[in-house]
Coordinates of N, CA, C and O in Angstrom, one line a residue:
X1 N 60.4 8.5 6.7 CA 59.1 7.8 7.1 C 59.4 6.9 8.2 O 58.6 5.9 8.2
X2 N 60.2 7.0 9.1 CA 60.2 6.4 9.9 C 59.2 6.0 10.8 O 58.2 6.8 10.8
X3 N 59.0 5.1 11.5 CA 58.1 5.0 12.5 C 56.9 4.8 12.5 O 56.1 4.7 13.5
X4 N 56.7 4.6 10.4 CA 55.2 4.5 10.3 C 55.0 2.8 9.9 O 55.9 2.3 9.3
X5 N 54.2 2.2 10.1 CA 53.9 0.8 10.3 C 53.3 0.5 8.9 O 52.2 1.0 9.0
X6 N 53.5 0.2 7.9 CA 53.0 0.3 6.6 C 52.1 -0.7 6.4 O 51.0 -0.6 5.9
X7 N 52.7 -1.9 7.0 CA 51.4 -2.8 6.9 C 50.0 -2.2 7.9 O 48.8 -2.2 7.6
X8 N 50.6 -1.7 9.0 CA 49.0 -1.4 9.8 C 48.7 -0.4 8.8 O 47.5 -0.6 8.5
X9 N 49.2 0.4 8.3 CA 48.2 1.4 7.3 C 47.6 0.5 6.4 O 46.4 0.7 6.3
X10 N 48.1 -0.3 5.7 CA 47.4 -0.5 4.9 C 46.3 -1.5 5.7 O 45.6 -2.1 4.8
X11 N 46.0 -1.7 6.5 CA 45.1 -3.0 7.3 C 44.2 -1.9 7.8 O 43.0 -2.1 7.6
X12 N 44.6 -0.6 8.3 CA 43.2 0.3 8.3 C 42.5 1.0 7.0 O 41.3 1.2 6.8
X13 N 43.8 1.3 6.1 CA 42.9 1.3 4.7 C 41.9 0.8 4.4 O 40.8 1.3 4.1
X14 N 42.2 -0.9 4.6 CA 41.0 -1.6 3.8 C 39.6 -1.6 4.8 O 38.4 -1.5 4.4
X15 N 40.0 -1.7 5.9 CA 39.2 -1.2 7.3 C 38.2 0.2 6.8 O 37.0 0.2 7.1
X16 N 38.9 1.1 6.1 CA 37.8 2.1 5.7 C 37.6 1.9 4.3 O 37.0 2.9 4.0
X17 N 37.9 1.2 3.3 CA 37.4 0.6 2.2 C 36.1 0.1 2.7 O 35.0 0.6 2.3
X18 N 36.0 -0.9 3.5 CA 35.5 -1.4 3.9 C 34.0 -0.7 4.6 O 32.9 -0.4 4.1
X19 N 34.4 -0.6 5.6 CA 33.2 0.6 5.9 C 32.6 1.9 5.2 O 31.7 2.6 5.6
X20 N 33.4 2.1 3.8 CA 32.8 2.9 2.6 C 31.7 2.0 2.2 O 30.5 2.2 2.2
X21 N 32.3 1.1 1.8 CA 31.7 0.2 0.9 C 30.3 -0.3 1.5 O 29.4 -0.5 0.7
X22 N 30.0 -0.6 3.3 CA 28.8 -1.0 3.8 C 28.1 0.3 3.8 O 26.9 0.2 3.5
X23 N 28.9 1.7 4.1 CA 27.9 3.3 4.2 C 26.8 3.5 2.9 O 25.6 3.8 2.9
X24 N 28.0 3.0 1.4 CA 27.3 3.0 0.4 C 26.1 2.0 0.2 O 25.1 2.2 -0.5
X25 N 26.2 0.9 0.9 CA 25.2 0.0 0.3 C 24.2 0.3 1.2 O 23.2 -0.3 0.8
X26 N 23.8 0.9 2.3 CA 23.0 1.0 3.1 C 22.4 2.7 3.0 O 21.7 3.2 3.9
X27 N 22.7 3.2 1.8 CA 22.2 4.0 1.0 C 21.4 3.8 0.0 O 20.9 4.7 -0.8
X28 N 20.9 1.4 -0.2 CA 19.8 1.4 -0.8 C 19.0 1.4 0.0 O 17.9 1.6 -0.6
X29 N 18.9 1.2 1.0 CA 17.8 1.1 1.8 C 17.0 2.6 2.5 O 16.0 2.6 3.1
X30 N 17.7 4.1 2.2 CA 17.3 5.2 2.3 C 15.8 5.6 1.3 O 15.6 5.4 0.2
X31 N 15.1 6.2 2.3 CA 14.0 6.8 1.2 C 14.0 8.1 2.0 O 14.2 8.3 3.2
X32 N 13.7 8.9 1.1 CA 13.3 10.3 1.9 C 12.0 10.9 1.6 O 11.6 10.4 0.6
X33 N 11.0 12.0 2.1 CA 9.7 12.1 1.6 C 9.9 13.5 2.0 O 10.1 14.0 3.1
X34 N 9.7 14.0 0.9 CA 9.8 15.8 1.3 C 8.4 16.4 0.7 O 7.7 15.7 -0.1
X35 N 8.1 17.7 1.1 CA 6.7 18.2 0.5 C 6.9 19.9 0.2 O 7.9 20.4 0.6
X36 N 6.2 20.5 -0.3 CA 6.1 21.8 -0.6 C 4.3 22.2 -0.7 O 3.4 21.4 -0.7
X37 N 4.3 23.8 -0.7 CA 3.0 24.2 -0.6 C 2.2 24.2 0.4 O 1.1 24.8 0.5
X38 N 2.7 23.4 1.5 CA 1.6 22.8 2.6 C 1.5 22.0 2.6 O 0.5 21.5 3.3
X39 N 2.6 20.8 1.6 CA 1.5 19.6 1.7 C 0.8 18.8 0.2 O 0.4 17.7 -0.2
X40 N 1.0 20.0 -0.3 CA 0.0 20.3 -2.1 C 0.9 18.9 -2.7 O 0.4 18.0 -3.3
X41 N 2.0 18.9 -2.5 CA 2.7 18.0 -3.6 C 4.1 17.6 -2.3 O 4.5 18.3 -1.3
X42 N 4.3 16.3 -2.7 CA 4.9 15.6 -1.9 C 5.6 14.3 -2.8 O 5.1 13.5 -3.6
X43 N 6.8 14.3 -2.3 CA 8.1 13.6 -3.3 C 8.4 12.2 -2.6 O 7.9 12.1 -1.4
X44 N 9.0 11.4 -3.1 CA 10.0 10.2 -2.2 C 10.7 10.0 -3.2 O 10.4 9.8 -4.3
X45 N 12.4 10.2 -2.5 CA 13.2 10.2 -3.5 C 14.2 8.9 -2.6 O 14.2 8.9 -1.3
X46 N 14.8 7.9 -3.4 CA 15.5 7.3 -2.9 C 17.6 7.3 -2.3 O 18.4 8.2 -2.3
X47 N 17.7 6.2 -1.9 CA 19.1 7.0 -1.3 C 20.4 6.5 -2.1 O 21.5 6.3 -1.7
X48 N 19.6 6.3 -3.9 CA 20.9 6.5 -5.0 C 20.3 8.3 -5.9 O 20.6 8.7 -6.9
X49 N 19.6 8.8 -5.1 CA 19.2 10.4 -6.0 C 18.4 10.0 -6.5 O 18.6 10.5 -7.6
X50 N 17.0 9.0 -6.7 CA 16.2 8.6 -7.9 C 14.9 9.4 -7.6 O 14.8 9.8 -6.4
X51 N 14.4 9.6 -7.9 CA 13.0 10.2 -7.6 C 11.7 9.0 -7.9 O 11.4 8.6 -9.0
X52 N 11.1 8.5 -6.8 CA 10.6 7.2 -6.6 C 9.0 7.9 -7.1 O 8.7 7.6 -8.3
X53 N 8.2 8.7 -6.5 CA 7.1 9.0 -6.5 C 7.0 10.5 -6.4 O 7.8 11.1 -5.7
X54 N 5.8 11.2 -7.0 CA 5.5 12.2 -6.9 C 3.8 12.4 -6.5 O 2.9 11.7 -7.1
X55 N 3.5 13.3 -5.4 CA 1.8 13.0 -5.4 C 1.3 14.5 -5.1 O 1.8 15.4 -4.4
X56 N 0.1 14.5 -6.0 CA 0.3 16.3 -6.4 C -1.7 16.2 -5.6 O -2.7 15.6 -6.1
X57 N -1.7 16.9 -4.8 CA -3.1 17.2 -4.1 C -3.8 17.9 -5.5 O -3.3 18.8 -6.2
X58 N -5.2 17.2 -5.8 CA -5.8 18.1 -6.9 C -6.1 19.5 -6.5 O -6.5 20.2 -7.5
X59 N -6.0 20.1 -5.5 CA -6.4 21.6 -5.2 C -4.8 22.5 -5.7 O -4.7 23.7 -5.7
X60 N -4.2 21.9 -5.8 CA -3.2 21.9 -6.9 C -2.6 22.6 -8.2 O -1.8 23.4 -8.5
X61 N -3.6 21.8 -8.7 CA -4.0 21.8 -10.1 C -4.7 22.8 -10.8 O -5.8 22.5 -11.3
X62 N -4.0 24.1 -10.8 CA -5.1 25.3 -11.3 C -4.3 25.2 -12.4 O -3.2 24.6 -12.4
X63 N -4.9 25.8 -13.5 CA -4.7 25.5 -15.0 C -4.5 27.2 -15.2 O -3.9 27.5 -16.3
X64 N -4.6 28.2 -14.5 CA -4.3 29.5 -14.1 C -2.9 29.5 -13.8 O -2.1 30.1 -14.5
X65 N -2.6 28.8 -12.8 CA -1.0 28.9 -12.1 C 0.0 27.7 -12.8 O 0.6 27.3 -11.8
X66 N 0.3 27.3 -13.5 CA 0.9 26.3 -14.0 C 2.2 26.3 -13.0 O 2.4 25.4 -12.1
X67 N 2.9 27.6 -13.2 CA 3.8 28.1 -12.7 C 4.4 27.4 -10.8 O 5.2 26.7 -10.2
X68 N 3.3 28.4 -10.6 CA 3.6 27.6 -9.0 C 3.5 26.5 -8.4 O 3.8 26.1 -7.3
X69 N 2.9 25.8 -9.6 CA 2.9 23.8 -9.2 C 4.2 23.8 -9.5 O 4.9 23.4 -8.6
X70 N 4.9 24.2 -10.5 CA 6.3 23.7 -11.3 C 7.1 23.8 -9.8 O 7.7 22.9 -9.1
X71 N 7.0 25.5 -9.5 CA 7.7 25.4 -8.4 C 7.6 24.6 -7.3 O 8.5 24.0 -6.9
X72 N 6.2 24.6 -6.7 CA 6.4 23.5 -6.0 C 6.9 22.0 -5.8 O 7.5 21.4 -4.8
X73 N 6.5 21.5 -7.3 CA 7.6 19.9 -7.7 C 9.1 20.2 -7.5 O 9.9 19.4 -7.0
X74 N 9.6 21.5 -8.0 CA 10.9 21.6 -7.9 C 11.2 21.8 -6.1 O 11.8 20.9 -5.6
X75 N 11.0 22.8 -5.5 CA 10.8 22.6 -4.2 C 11.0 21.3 -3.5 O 12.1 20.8 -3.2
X76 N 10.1 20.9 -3.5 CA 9.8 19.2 -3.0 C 11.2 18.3 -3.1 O 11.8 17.8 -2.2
X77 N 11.3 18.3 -4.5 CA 12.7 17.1 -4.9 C 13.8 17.9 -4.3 O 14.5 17.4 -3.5
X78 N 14.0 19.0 -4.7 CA 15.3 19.6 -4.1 C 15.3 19.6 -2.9 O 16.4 19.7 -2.4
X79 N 14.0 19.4 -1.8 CA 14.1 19.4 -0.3 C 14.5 18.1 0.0 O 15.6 18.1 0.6
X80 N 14.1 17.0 -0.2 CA 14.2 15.0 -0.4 C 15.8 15.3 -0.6 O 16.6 15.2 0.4
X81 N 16.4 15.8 -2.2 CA 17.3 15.5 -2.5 C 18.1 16.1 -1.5 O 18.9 15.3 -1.1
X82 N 18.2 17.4 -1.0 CA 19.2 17.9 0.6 C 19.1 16.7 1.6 O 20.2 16.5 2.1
X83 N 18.2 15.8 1.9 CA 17.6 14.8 2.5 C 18.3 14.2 2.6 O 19.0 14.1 3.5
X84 N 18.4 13.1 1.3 CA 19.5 12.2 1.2 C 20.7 12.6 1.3 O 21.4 11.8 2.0
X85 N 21.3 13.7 0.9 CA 22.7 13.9 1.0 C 23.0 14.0 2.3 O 24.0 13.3 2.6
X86 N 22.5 14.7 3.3 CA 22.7 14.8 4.8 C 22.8 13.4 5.3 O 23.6 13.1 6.0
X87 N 21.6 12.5 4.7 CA 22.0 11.0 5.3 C 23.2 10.5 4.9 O 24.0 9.9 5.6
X88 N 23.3 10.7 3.7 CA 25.0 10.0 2.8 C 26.2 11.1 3.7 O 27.3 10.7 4.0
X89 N 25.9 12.4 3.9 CA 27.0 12.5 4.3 C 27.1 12.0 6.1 O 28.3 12.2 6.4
X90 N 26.7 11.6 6.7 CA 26.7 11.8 7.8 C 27.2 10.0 8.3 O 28.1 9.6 9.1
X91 N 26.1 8.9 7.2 CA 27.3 7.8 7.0 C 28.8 8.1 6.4 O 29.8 7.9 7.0
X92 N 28.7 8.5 5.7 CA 30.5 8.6 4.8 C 31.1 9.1 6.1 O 32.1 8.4 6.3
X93 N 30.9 10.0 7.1 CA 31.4 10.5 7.9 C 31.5 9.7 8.6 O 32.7 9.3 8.6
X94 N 31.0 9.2 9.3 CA 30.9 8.5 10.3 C 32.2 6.8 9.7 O 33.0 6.2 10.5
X95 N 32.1 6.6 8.6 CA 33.0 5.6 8.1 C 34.6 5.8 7.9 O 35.6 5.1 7.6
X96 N 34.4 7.3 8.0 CA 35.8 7.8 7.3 C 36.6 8.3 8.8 O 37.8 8.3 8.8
X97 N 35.7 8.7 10.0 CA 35.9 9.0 10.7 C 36.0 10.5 10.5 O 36.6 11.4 11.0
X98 N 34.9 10.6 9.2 CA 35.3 12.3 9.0 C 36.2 12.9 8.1 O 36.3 14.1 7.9
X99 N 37.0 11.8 7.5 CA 38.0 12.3 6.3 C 37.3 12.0 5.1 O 36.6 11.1 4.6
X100 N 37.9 13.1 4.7 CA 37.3 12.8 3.0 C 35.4 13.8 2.9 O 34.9 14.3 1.9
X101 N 35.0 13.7 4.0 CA 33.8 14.5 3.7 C 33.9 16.0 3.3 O 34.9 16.5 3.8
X102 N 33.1 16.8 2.4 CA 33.3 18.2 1.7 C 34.5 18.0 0.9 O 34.8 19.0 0.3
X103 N 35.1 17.1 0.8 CA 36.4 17.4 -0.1 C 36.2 17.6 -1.6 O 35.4 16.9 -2.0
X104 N 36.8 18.3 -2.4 CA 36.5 18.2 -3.6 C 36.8 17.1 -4.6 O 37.9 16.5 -4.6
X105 N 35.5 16.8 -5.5 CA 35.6 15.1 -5.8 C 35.0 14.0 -5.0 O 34.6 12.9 -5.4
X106 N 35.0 14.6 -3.9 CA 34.4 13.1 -3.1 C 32.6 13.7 -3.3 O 32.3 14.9 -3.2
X107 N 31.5 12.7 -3.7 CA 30.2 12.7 -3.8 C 29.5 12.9 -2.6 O 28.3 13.1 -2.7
X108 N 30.0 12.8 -1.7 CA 29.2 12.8 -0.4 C 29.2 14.3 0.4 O 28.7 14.4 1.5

């Protein structure tokens, strides 16, 4: 291992400890707002995965189709939830300089 500066590694380590740690916290301040149907139902999910609000258009609400509202709510959050992750990964990237994102284990 010649040649490697161990203290500067570890002084960029904490450098990207560091900048992990501000990516994550500025993941509370994320909201995301996704919709399905046209519009029918519409989500805001926050940027720890929470699901903040749901708002369901009464033209919606057929007592016939139960079904395709379900789908639609599911739609919705699953669109928000792609949402956030794109934002979380693109901080984590941007902190890591790119390492560590898609890796297995890592959340982002």
């Amino acid at each position: 291992m010649a040649g490697i500066n161990m203290q500067q590694l570890m002084k960029q380590a904490q450098q990207m400890q560091k900048k992990l740690a501000e990516a994550q916290e500025s993941m509370n301040e994320v909201t995301v707002d996704a919709s399905a149907g046209g519009g029918m139902v519409k989500v805001t999910v926050d940027g720890n995965m929470q699901l903040q609000s749901v708002t369901i258009d009464p033209d919606a609400l057929d007592p016939e189709d139960v079904d395709m509202l379900q789908d639609m709510i599911v739609a919705a959050v699953n669109e928000a939830y792609r949402g956030v992750a794109e934002i979380a990964n693109k901080r984590m990237s941007a902190a890591t300089g790119g390492m560590g994102v898609g890796m297995p284990g890592m959340p982002f």
